[in-house]
PDB file of C-alpha atoms in Angstrom:
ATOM      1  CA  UNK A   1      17.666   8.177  43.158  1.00 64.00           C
ATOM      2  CA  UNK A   2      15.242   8.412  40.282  1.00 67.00           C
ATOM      3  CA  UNK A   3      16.093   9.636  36.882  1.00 68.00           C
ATOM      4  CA  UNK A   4      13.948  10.631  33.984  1.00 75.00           C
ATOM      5  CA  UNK A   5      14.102   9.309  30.511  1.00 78.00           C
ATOM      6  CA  UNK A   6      12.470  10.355  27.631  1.00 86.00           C
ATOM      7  CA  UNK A   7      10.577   8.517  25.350  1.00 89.00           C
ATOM      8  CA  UNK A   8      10.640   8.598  21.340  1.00 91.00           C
ATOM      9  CA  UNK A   9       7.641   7.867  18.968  1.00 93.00           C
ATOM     10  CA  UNK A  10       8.240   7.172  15.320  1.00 94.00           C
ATOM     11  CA  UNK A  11       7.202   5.427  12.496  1.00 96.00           C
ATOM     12  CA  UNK A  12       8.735   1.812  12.447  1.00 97.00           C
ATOM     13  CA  UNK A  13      11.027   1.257   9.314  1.00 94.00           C
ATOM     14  CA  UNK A  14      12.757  -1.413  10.490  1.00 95.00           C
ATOM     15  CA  UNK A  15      13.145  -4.369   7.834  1.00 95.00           C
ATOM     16  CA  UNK A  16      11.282  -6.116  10.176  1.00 96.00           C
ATOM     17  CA  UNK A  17       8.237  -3.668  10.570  1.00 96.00           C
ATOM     18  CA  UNK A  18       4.702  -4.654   9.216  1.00 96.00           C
ATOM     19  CA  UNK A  19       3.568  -3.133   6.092  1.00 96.00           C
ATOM     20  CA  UNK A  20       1.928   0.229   6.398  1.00 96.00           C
ATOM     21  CA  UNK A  21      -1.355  -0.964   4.745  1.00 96.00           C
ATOM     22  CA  UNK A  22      -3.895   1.606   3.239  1.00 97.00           C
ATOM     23  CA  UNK A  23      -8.120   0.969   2.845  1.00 98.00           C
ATOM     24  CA  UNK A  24     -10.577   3.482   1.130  1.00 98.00           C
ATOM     25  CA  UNK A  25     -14.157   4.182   2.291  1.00 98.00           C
ATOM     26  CA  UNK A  26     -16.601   5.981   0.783  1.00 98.00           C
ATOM     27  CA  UNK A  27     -17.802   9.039   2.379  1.00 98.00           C
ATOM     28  CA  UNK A  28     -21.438   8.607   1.246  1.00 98.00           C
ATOM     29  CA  UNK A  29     -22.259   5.657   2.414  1.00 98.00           C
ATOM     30  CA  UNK A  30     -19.195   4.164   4.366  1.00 98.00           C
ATOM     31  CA  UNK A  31     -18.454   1.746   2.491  1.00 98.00           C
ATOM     32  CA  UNK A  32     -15.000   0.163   2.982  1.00 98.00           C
ATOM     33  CA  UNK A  33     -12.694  -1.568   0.344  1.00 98.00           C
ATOM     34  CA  UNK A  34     -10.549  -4.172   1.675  1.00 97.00           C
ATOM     35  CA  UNK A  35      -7.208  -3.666   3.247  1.00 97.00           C
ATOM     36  CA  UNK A  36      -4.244  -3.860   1.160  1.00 97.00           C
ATOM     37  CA  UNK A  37      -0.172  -2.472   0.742  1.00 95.00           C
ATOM     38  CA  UNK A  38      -0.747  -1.836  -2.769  1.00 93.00           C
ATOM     39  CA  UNK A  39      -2.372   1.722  -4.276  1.00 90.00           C
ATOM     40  CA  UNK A  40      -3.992   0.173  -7.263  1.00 93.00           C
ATOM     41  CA  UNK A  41      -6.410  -2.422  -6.085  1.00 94.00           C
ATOM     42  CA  UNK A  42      -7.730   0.456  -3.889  1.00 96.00           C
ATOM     43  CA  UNK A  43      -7.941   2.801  -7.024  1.00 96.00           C
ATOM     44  CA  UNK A  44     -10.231  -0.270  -8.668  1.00 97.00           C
ATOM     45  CA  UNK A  45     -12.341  -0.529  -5.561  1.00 98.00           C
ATOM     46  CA  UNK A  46     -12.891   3.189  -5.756  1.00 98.00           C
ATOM     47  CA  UNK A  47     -13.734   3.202  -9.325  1.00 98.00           C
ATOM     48  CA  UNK A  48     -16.025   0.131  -9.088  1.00 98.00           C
ATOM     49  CA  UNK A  49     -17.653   1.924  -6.406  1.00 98.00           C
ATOM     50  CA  UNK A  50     -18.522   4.938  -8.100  1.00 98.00           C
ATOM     51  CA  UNK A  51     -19.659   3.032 -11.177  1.00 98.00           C
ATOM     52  CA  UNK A  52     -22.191   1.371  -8.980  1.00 98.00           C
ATOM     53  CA  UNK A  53     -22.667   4.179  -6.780  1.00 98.00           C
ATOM     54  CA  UNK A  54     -22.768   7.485  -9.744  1.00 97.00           C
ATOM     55  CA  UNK A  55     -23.417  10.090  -6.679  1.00 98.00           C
ATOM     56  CA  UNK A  56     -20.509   8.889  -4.336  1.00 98.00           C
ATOM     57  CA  UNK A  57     -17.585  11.000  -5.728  1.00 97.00           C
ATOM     58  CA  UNK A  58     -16.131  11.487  -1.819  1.00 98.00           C
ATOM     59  CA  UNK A  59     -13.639   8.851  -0.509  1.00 98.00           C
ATOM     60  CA  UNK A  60     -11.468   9.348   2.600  1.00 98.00           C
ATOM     61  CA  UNK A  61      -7.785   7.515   2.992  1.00 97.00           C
ATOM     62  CA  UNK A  62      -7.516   5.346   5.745  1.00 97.00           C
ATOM     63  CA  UNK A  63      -3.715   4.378   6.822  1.00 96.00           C
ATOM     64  CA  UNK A  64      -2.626   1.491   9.179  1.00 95.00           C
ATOM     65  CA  UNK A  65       1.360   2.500   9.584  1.00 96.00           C
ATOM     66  CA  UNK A  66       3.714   0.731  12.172  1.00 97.00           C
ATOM     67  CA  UNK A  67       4.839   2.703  14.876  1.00 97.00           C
ATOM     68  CA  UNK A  68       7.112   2.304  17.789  1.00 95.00           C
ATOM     69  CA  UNK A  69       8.307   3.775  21.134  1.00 94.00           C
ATOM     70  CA  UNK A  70      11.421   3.273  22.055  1.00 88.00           C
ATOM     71  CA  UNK A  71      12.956   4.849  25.213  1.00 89.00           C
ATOM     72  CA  UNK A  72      16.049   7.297  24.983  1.00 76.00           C
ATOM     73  CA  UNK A  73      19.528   7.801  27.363  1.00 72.00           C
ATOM     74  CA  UNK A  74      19.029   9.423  30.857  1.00 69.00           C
ATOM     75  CA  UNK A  75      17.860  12.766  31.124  1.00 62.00           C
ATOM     76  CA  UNK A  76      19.861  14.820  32.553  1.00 61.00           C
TER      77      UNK A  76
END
């Protein structure tokens, strides 16, 4: 007999989960900043950027968040 079971995907808050960590790159040129879990140092990257850079004034988000699967009961 087989039987079905559904699987879940969701963002992984577990006190043991990794860090979701967050990195800015310039839309301009593609220039990343480095990787970190804290807003600021990203904000400074940005800002040193554009002081160097007077013409880049587009930046896109990227976000590394842990996710996992985890299999449900039986389907009926």
């Amino acid at each position: 007999m087989l039987r079905y079971r559904n699987w879940t995907l969701e963002p992984d808050v577990e006190p043991d989960s990794e860090p979701t960590k967050f990195a800015m790159r310039c839309a301009v040129c593609r220039k990343k900043s480095p990787v970190s879990v804290e807003f600021e140092a990203l904000s400074r990257w940005v800002f040193h950027h554009v002081g160097r850079n007077p013409s880049h004034h587009s930046y896109q988000e990227i976000i590394v968040r842990p996710w996992r699967a985890w299999m449900g009961p039986m389907a009926r």
